[in-house]
Amino acid sequence: EPEVTQTPSHQVTQMGQEVILRCVPISNHLYFYWYRQILGQKVEFLVSFYNNEISEKSEIFDDQFSVERPDGSNFTLKIRSTKLEDSAMYFCASDTGTGHQPQHFGDGTRLSIL
Amino acid sequence: AQKVTQAQTEISVVEKEDVTLDCVYETRDTTYYLFWYKQPPSGELVFLIRRNSFDEQNEISGRYSWNFQKSTSSFNFTITASQVVDSAVYFCALSGNTPLVFGKGTRLSVIA
């Protein structure tokens, strides 16, 4: 079965540095998403992306965050100047586009900010 | 606003017991979807089920069953004859005209 893949599985970065998290959504999916889960807490929506632009974003997704689909397969989340509180698990998800119903999540990237 | 409440923070059962995880939701959307995800200790999110608001039929899949009751805004999840491998955090989630909103999760520990 097709899967959403995320790299790296674990990223350690110094505070203030830029970080890029990468995702390869399922190939025939049209909607892409990033979610965040701070350790021990619930999963929170960050941003959705469709037709090469952001379709929706949460209040968490401030100017430090950006998303991009640089080619036909990758979907990236960039954090410009990382803070300690950005430490979390970041999940990418994709969906066919029949409404906002992501069912297919990647295994996540654990981001640790030192 | 959409909201999902999982009142049970942690549940501990002995292997082979049945266990029900509760989920109550709030939404003003007339069309919405409900989900359950499993998050094992390894951290990934495993999709278990999606149910739309027009389909109140209960569903059974092996040892798993789901009870959707629109009248009480609940979508409860039962594991029959629990096993140690069922130990995980289980999240209920809701999607209407907004992206997925997750509950805080219920941590299930199944003890051998």
PDB file of C-alpha atoms in Angstrom:
ATOM      1  CA  GLU A   1       0.000   0.000   0.000  1.00  0.00           C
ATOM      2  CA  PRO A   2       1.346   3.482  -0.844  1.00  0.00           C
ATOM      3  CA  GLU A   3       2.745   5.387   2.097  1.00  0.00           C
ATOM      4  CA  VAL A   4       3.600   8.912   3.094  1.00  0.00           C
ATOM      5  CA  THR A   5       7.318   9.026   3.807  1.00  0.00           C
ATOM      6  CA  GLN A   6       9.108  11.564   5.968  1.00  0.00           C
ATOM      7  CA  THR A   7      12.783  12.339   6.366  1.00  0.00           C
ATOM      8  CA  PRO A   8      14.679  12.540   8.559  1.00  0.00           C
ATOM      9  CA  SER A   9      13.135  10.461  11.330  1.00  0.00           C
ATOM     10  CA  HIS A  10      14.984  12.526  13.922  1.00  0.00           C
ATOM     11  CA  GLN A  11      16.521  15.993  13.552  1.00  0.00           C
ATOM     12  CA  VAL A  12      18.605  17.715  16.193  1.00  0.00           C
ATOM     13  CA  THR A  13      19.209  21.422  15.647  1.00  0.00           C
ATOM     14  CA  GLN A  14      20.640  24.328  17.589  1.00  0.00           C
ATOM     15  CA  MET A  15      18.222  27.053  18.615  1.00  0.00           C
ATOM     16  CA  GLY A  16      18.098  29.815  16.034  1.00  0.00           C
ATOM     17  CA  GLN A  17      19.030  27.563  13.150  1.00  0.00           C
ATOM     18  CA  GLU A  18      16.834  26.884  10.159  1.00  0.00           C
ATOM     19  CA  VAL A  19      15.446  23.405   9.674  1.00  0.00           C
ATOM     20  CA  ILE A  20      13.678  21.761   6.745  1.00  0.00           C
ATOM     21  CA  LEU A  21      11.509  18.722   7.237  1.00  0.00           C
ATOM     22  CA  ARG A  22      10.748  16.674   4.166  1.00  0.00           C
ATOM     23  CA  CYS A  23       7.773  14.624   3.111  1.00  0.00           C
ATOM     24  CA  VAL A  24       6.837  12.607   0.057  1.00  0.00           C
ATOM     25  CA  PRO A  25       3.033  12.388  -0.064  1.00  0.00           C
ATOM     26  CA  ILE A  26       1.166   9.577  -1.771  1.00  0.00           C
ATOM     27  CA  SER A  27       1.463  10.181  -5.486  1.00  0.00           C
ATOM     28  CA  ASN A  28      -2.171  10.651  -6.510  1.00  0.00           C
ATOM     29  CA  HIS A  29      -3.083  12.746  -3.500  1.00  0.00           C
ATOM     30  CA  LEU A  30      -3.888  16.432  -3.942  1.00  0.00           C
ATOM     31  CA  TYR A  31      -4.018  17.840  -0.411  1.00  0.00           C
ATOM     32  CA  PHE A  32      -1.028  17.932   1.862  1.00  0.00           C
ATOM     33  CA  TYR A  33      -0.814  18.733   5.551  1.00  0.00           C
ATOM     34  CA  TRP A  34       1.577  19.295   8.405  1.00  0.00           C
ATOM     35  CA  TYR A  35       0.642  18.536  11.997  1.00  0.00           C
ATOM     36  CA  ARG A  36       2.641  18.924  15.194  1.00  0.00           C
ATOM     37  CA  GLN A  37       2.626  16.927  18.402  1.00  0.00           C
ATOM     38  CA  ILE A  38       4.508  18.277  21.389  1.00  0.00           C
ATOM     39  CA  LEU A  39       5.657  15.392  23.565  1.00  0.00           C
ATOM     40  CA  GLY A  40       2.785  13.916  25.541  1.00  0.00           C
ATOM     41  CA  GLN A  41       0.201  16.207  24.021  1.00  0.00           C
ATOM     42  CA  LYS A  42      -2.382  16.014  21.282  1.00  0.00           C
ATOM     43  CA  VAL A  43      -1.782  16.303  17.575  1.00  0.00           C
ATOM     44  CA  GLU A  44      -2.341  19.859  16.293  1.00  0.00           C
ATOM     45  CA  PHE A  45      -2.981  21.070  12.768  1.00  0.00           C
ATOM     46  CA  LEU A  46      -0.415  23.461  11.310  1.00  0.00           C
ATOM     47  CA  VAL A  47      -1.160  23.967   7.628  1.00  0.00           C
ATOM     48  CA  SER A  48      -2.864  22.507   4.580  1.00  0.00           C
ATOM     49  CA  PHE A  49      -1.651  22.916   1.013  1.00  0.00           C
ATOM     50  CA  TYR A  50      -3.469  22.494  -2.265  1.00  0.00           C
ATOM     51  CA  ASN A  51      -2.747  23.486  -5.833  1.00  0.00           C
ATOM     52  CA  ASN A  52       0.617  24.936  -4.863  1.00  0.00           C
ATOM     53  CA  GLU A  53      -0.654  27.253  -2.203  1.00  0.00           C
ATOM     54  CA  ILE A  54      -1.654  27.267   1.430  1.00  0.00           C
ATOM     55  CA  SER A  55      -5.373  26.552   1.760  1.00  0.00           C
ATOM     56  CA  GLU A  56      -5.600  26.852   5.522  1.00  0.00           C
ATOM     57  CA  LYS A  57      -3.286  27.457   8.465  1.00  0.00           C
ATOM     58  CA  SER A  58      -3.568  27.530  12.213  1.00  0.00           C
ATOM     59  CA  GLU A  59      -2.425  30.235  14.596  1.00  0.00           C
ATOM     60  CA  ILE A  60       0.609  28.089  15.349  1.00  0.00           C
ATOM     61  CA  PHE A  61       1.797  28.534  11.767  1.00  0.00           C
ATOM     62  CA  ASP A  62       3.362  31.968  12.133  1.00  0.00           C
ATOM     63  CA  ASP A  63       5.939  33.777  10.007  1.00  0.00           C
ATOM     64  CA  GLN A  64       8.681  31.424  11.171  1.00  0.00           C
ATOM     65  CA  PHE A  65       7.050  28.599   9.250  1.00  0.00           C
ATOM     66  CA  SER A  66       6.774  28.082   5.517  1.00  0.00           C
ATOM     67  CA  VAL A  67       5.812  25.211   3.246  1.00  0.00           C
ATOM     68  CA  GLU A  68       6.809  24.418  -0.273  1.00  0.00           C
ATOM     69  CA  ARG A  69       6.324  21.810  -2.948  1.00  0.00           C
ATOM     70  CA  PRO A  70       9.643  22.239  -4.728  1.00  0.00           C
ATOM     71  CA  ASP A  71       9.018  19.501  -7.269  1.00  0.00           C
ATOM     72  CA  GLY A  72       6.362  16.964  -8.194  1.00  0.00           C
ATOM     73  CA  SER A  73       6.962  14.701  -5.239  1.00  0.00           C
ATOM     74  CA  ASN A  74       8.331  16.511  -2.186  1.00  0.00           C
ATOM     75  CA  PHE A  75       6.479  18.655   0.329  1.00  0.00           C
ATOM     76  CA  THR A  76       8.611  20.531   2.831  1.00  0.00           C
ATOM     77  CA  LEU A  77       8.128  22.393   6.094  1.00  0.00           C
ATOM     78  CA  LYS A  78      10.723  25.021   6.914  1.00  0.00           C
ATOM     79  CA  ILE A  79      11.204  26.613  10.300  1.00  0.00           C
ATOM     80  CA  ARG A  80      13.310  29.731   9.827  1.00  0.00           C
ATOM     81  CA  SER A  81      14.753  30.383  13.260  1.00  0.00           C
ATOM     82  CA  THR A  82      14.008  27.526  15.595  1.00  0.00           C
ATOM     83  CA  LYS A  83      13.021  28.004  19.214  1.00  0.00           C
ATOM     84  CA  LEU A  84      13.115  25.516  22.070  1.00  0.00           C
ATOM     85  CA  GLU A  85       9.331  25.247  21.961  1.00  0.00           C
ATOM     86  CA  ASP A  86       9.486  24.010  18.368  1.00  0.00           C
ATOM     87  CA  SER A  87      10.698  20.685  19.729  1.00  0.00           C
ATOM     88  CA  ALA A  88       7.983  18.233  18.760  1.00  0.00           C
ATOM     89  CA  MET A  89       7.033  15.417  16.446  1.00  0.00           C
ATOM     90  CA  TYR A  90       6.006  16.746  13.049  1.00  0.00           C
ATOM     91  CA  PHE A  91       3.658  14.660  10.948  1.00  0.00           C
ATOM     92  CA  CYS A  92       3.004  15.042   7.263  1.00  0.00           C
ATOM     93  CA  ALA A  93      -0.265  13.764   5.817  1.00  0.00           C
ATOM     94  CA  SER A  94      -1.911  13.624   2.417  1.00  0.00           C
ATOM     95  CA  ASP A  95      -5.368  13.050   1.069  1.00  0.00           C
ATOM     96  CA  THR A  96      -7.190  12.629  -2.227  1.00  0.00           C
ATOM     97  CA  GLY A  97      -9.004  15.906  -1.750  1.00  0.00           C
ATOM     98  CA  THR A  98     -12.527  14.806  -0.888  1.00  0.00           C
ATOM     99  CA  GLY A  99     -12.702  17.364   1.869  1.00  0.00           C
ATOM    100  CA  HIS A 100     -10.217  17.833   4.699  1.00  0.00           C
ATOM    101  CA  GLN A 101      -9.885  14.213   5.635  1.00  0.00           C
ATOM    102  CA  PRO A 102      -6.261  13.205   5.891  1.00  0.00           C
ATOM    103  CA  GLN A 103      -6.062   9.547   6.563  1.00  0.00           C
ATOM    104  CA  HIS A 104      -2.525   8.809   5.559  1.00  0.00           C
ATOM    105  CA  PHE A 105       0.131  10.043   7.935  1.00  0.00           C
ATOM    106  CA  GLY A 106       3.859   9.647   7.649  1.00  0.00           C
ATOM    107  CA  ASP A 107       5.831   8.176  10.529  1.00  0.00           C
ATOM    108  CA  GLY A 108       6.817  11.647  11.675  1.00  0.00           C
ATOM    109  CA  THR A 109      10.031  13.582  12.210  1.00  0.00           C
ATOM    110  CA  ARG A 110      11.083  14.103  15.782  1.00  0.00           C
ATOM    111  CA  LEU A 111      12.607  17.585  15.983  1.00  0.00           C
ATOM    112  CA  SER A 112      14.792  18.347  18.972  1.00  0.00           C
ATOM    113  CA  ILE A 113      15.964  21.922  19.491  1.00  0.00           C
ATOM    114  CA  LEU A 114      18.960  22.362  21.769  1.00  0.00           C
TER     115      LEU A 114
ATOM    116  CA  ALA B   1     -15.818  25.507  16.914  1.00  0.00           C
ATOM    117  CA  GLN B   2     -14.954  21.854  16.628  1.00  0.00           C
ATOM    118  CA  LYS B   3     -13.966  19.993  19.748  1.00  0.00           C
ATOM    119  CA  VAL B   4     -13.137  16.408  20.638  1.00  0.00           C
ATOM    120  CA  THR B   5     -13.125  15.228  24.237  1.00  0.00           C
ATOM    121  CA  GLN B   6     -11.506  12.023  25.381  1.00  0.00           C
ATOM    122  CA  ALA B   7     -12.214  12.078  29.079  1.00  0.00           C
ATOM    123  CA  GLN B   8     -10.163   8.980  29.872  1.00  0.00           C
ATOM    124  CA  THR B   9      -6.529  10.004  30.094  1.00  0.00           C
ATOM    125  CA  GLU B  10      -5.182   6.566  30.960  1.00  0.00           C
ATOM    126  CA  ILE B  11      -6.711   3.115  31.142  1.00  0.00           C
ATOM    127  CA  SER B  12      -5.042  -0.016  32.361  1.00  0.00           C
ATOM    128  CA  VAL B  13      -6.514  -3.472  31.744  1.00  0.00           C
ATOM    129  CA  VAL B  14      -5.390  -7.050  32.079  1.00  0.00           C
ATOM    130  CA  GLU B  15      -4.899  -8.997  28.892  1.00  0.00           C
ATOM    131  CA  LYS B  16      -8.089 -10.526  27.472  1.00  0.00           C
ATOM    132  CA  GLU B  17     -10.327  -7.966  29.105  1.00  0.00           C
ATOM    133  CA  ASP B  18     -12.596  -5.851  26.931  1.00  0.00           C
ATOM    134  CA  VAL B  19     -12.034  -2.111  27.027  1.00  0.00           C
ATOM    135  CA  THR B  20     -14.002   0.852  25.688  1.00  0.00           C
ATOM    136  CA  LEU B  21     -12.430   4.177  24.854  1.00  0.00           C
ATOM    137  CA  ASP B  22     -14.817   7.105  24.937  1.00  0.00           C
ATOM    138  CA  CYS B  23     -14.983   9.984  22.490  1.00  0.00           C
ATOM    139  CA  VAL B  24     -17.422  12.885  22.558  1.00  0.00           C
ATOM    140  CA  TYR B  25     -17.375  15.565  19.914  1.00  0.00           C
ATOM    141  CA  GLU B  26     -18.831  18.981  19.224  1.00  0.00           C
ATOM    142  CA  THR B  27     -19.459  20.479  15.817  1.00  0.00           C
ATOM    143  CA  ARG B  28     -21.918  22.732  14.034  1.00  0.00           C
ATOM    144  CA  ASP B  29     -21.223  21.131  10.670  1.00  0.00           C
ATOM    145  CA  THR B  30     -23.979  18.940   9.292  1.00  0.00           C
ATOM    146  CA  THR B  31     -21.487  16.847   7.370  1.00  0.00           C
ATOM    147  CA  TYR B  32     -18.443  15.690   9.244  1.00  0.00           C
ATOM    148  CA  TYR B  33     -16.123  12.743   9.636  1.00  0.00           C
ATOM    149  CA  LEU B  34     -14.902  10.971  12.729  1.00  0.00           C
ATOM    150  CA  PHE B  35     -11.673   9.044  13.015  1.00  0.00           C
ATOM    151  CA  TRP B  36      -9.708   6.885  15.376  1.00  0.00           C
ATOM    152  CA  TYR B  37      -5.942   6.682  15.220  1.00  0.00           C
ATOM    153  CA  LYS B  38      -3.543   4.502  17.189  1.00  0.00           C
ATOM    154  CA  GLN B  39      -0.148   5.800  18.249  1.00  0.00           C
ATOM    155  CA  PRO B  40       2.086   2.960  19.462  1.00  0.00           C
ATOM    156  CA  PRO B  41       5.247   3.644  21.481  1.00  0.00           C
ATOM    157  CA  SER B  42       7.204   3.960  18.239  1.00  0.00           C
ATOM    158  CA  GLY B  43       5.307   7.205  17.609  1.00  0.00           C
ATOM    159  CA  GLU B  44       3.629   6.831  14.232  1.00  0.00           C
ATOM    160  CA  LEU B  45      -0.076   7.474  13.726  1.00  0.00           C
ATOM    161  CA  VAL B  46      -1.951   4.455  12.488  1.00  0.00           C
ATOM    162  CA  PHE B  47      -5.345   5.053  10.908  1.00  0.00           C
ATOM    163  CA  LEU B  48      -8.034   2.733  12.277  1.00  0.00           C
ATOM    164  CA  ILE B  49     -11.377   3.977  11.007  1.00  0.00           C
ATOM    165  CA  ARG B  50     -13.211   6.848   9.356  1.00  0.00           C
ATOM    166  CA  ARG B  51     -16.957   7.272   9.746  1.00  0.00           C
ATOM    167  CA  ASN B  52     -19.120   9.956   8.131  1.00  0.00           C
ATOM    168  CA  SER B  53     -21.918  11.729   9.936  1.00  0.00           C
ATOM    169  CA  PHE B  54     -24.631  10.114   7.836  1.00  0.00           C
ATOM    170  CA  ASP B  55     -23.596   6.594   8.614  1.00  0.00           C
ATOM    171  CA  GLU B  56     -24.550   5.559  12.122  1.00  0.00           C
ATOM    172  CA  GLN B  57     -24.078   1.870  11.557  1.00  0.00           C
ATOM    173  CA  ASN B  58     -21.761   0.305  14.048  1.00  0.00           C
ATOM    174  CA  GLU B  59     -18.691  -1.307  12.617  1.00  0.00           C
ATOM    175  CA  ILE B  60     -16.693  -4.336  13.632  1.00  0.00           C
ATOM    176  CA  SER B  61     -13.239  -5.206  12.412  1.00  0.00           C
ATOM    177  CA  GLY B  62     -11.782  -8.230  14.113  1.00  0.00           C
ATOM    178  CA  ARG B  63     -11.401  -7.400  17.799  1.00  0.00           C
ATOM    179  CA  TYR B  64     -12.218  -3.735  17.191  1.00  0.00           C
ATOM    180  CA  SER B  65     -15.686  -2.247  17.122  1.00  0.00           C
ATOM    181  CA  TRP B  66     -17.010   1.276  16.961  1.00  0.00           C
ATOM    182  CA  ASN B  67     -20.288   2.667  18.273  1.00  0.00           C
ATOM    183  CA  PHE B  68     -21.350   5.948  16.646  1.00  0.00           C
ATOM    184  CA  GLN B  69     -24.306   7.678  18.300  1.00  0.00           C
ATOM    185  CA  LYS B  70     -25.237  11.013  16.806  1.00  0.00           C
ATOM    186  CA  SER B  71     -27.844  11.644  19.491  1.00  0.00           C
ATOM    187  CA  THR B  72     -25.132  11.763  22.158  1.00  0.00           C
ATOM    188  CA  SER B  73     -22.340  13.019  19.869  1.00  0.00           C
ATOM    189  CA  SER B  74     -20.239  10.033  20.746  1.00  0.00           C
ATOM    190  CA  PHE B  75     -17.996   7.726  18.780  1.00  0.00           C
ATOM    191  CA  ASN B  76     -16.737   5.076  21.182  1.00  0.00           C
ATOM    192  CA  PHE B  77     -14.156   2.427  20.412  1.00  0.00           C
ATOM    193  CA  THR B  78     -14.155  -1.043  21.969  1.00  0.00           C
ATOM    194  CA  ILE B  79     -11.326  -3.550  21.911  1.00  0.00           C
ATOM    195  CA  THR B  80     -12.456  -7.068  22.690  1.00  0.00           C
ATOM    196  CA  ALA B  81     -10.077  -9.552  24.326  1.00  0.00           C
ATOM    197  CA  SER B  82      -7.307  -6.983  24.603  1.00  0.00           C
ATOM    198  CA  GLN B  83      -3.709  -7.952  23.917  1.00  0.00           C
ATOM    199  CA  VAL B  84      -0.399  -6.470  25.023  1.00  0.00           C
ATOM    200  CA  VAL B  85       0.156  -5.212  21.455  1.00  0.00           C
ATOM    201  CA  ASP B  86      -2.904  -3.005  21.861  1.00  0.00           C
ATOM    202  CA  SER B  87      -0.950  -0.864  24.317  1.00  0.00           C
ATOM    203  CA  ALA B  88      -0.779   2.578  22.736  1.00  0.00           C
ATOM    204  CA  VAL B  89      -2.267   6.049  22.810  1.00  0.00           C
ATOM    205  CA  TYR B  90      -5.553   6.209  20.935  1.00  0.00           C
ATOM    206  CA  PHE B  91      -6.760   9.457  19.417  1.00  0.00           C
ATOM    207  CA  CYS B  92     -10.244  10.310  18.313  1.00  0.00           C
ATOM    208  CA  ALA B  93     -10.443  13.058  15.670  1.00  0.00           C
ATOM    209  CA  LEU B  94     -13.082  15.114  13.889  1.00  0.00           C
ATOM    210  CA  SER B  95     -13.112  16.782  10.500  1.00  0.00           C
ATOM    211  CA  GLY B  96     -15.904  18.958   9.135  1.00  0.00           C
ATOM    212  CA  ASN B  97     -15.234  22.071   7.128  1.00  0.00           C
ATOM    213  CA  THR B  98     -11.909  22.368   8.918  1.00  0.00           C
ATOM    214  CA  PRO B  99      -8.836  20.162   9.084  1.00  0.00           C
ATOM    215  CA  LEU B 100      -8.610  17.377  11.616  1.00  0.00           C
ATOM    216  CA  VAL B 101      -9.151  18.259  15.252  1.00  0.00           C
ATOM    217  CA  PHE B 102      -7.771  15.660  17.631  1.00  0.00           C
ATOM    218  CA  GLY B 103      -8.714  14.775  21.143  1.00  0.00           C
ATOM    219  CA  LYS B 104      -6.020  14.607  23.804  1.00  0.00           C
ATOM    220  CA  GLY B 105      -5.794  10.862  23.509  1.00  0.00           C
ATOM    221  CA  THR B 106      -6.281   7.925  25.841  1.00  0.00           C
ATOM    222  CA  ARG B 107      -3.239   5.932  26.868  1.00  0.00           C
ATOM    223  CA  LEU B 108      -4.147   2.255  27.023  1.00  0.00           C
ATOM    224  CA  SER B 109      -1.888  -0.140  28.870  1.00  0.00           C
ATOM    225  CA  VAL B 110      -2.623  -3.824  28.525  1.00  0.00           C
ATOM    226  CA  ILE B 111      -0.879  -5.897  31.157  1.00  0.00           C
ATOM    227  CA  ALA B 112       0.007  -9.534  30.559  1.00  0.00           C
TER     228      ALA B 112
END
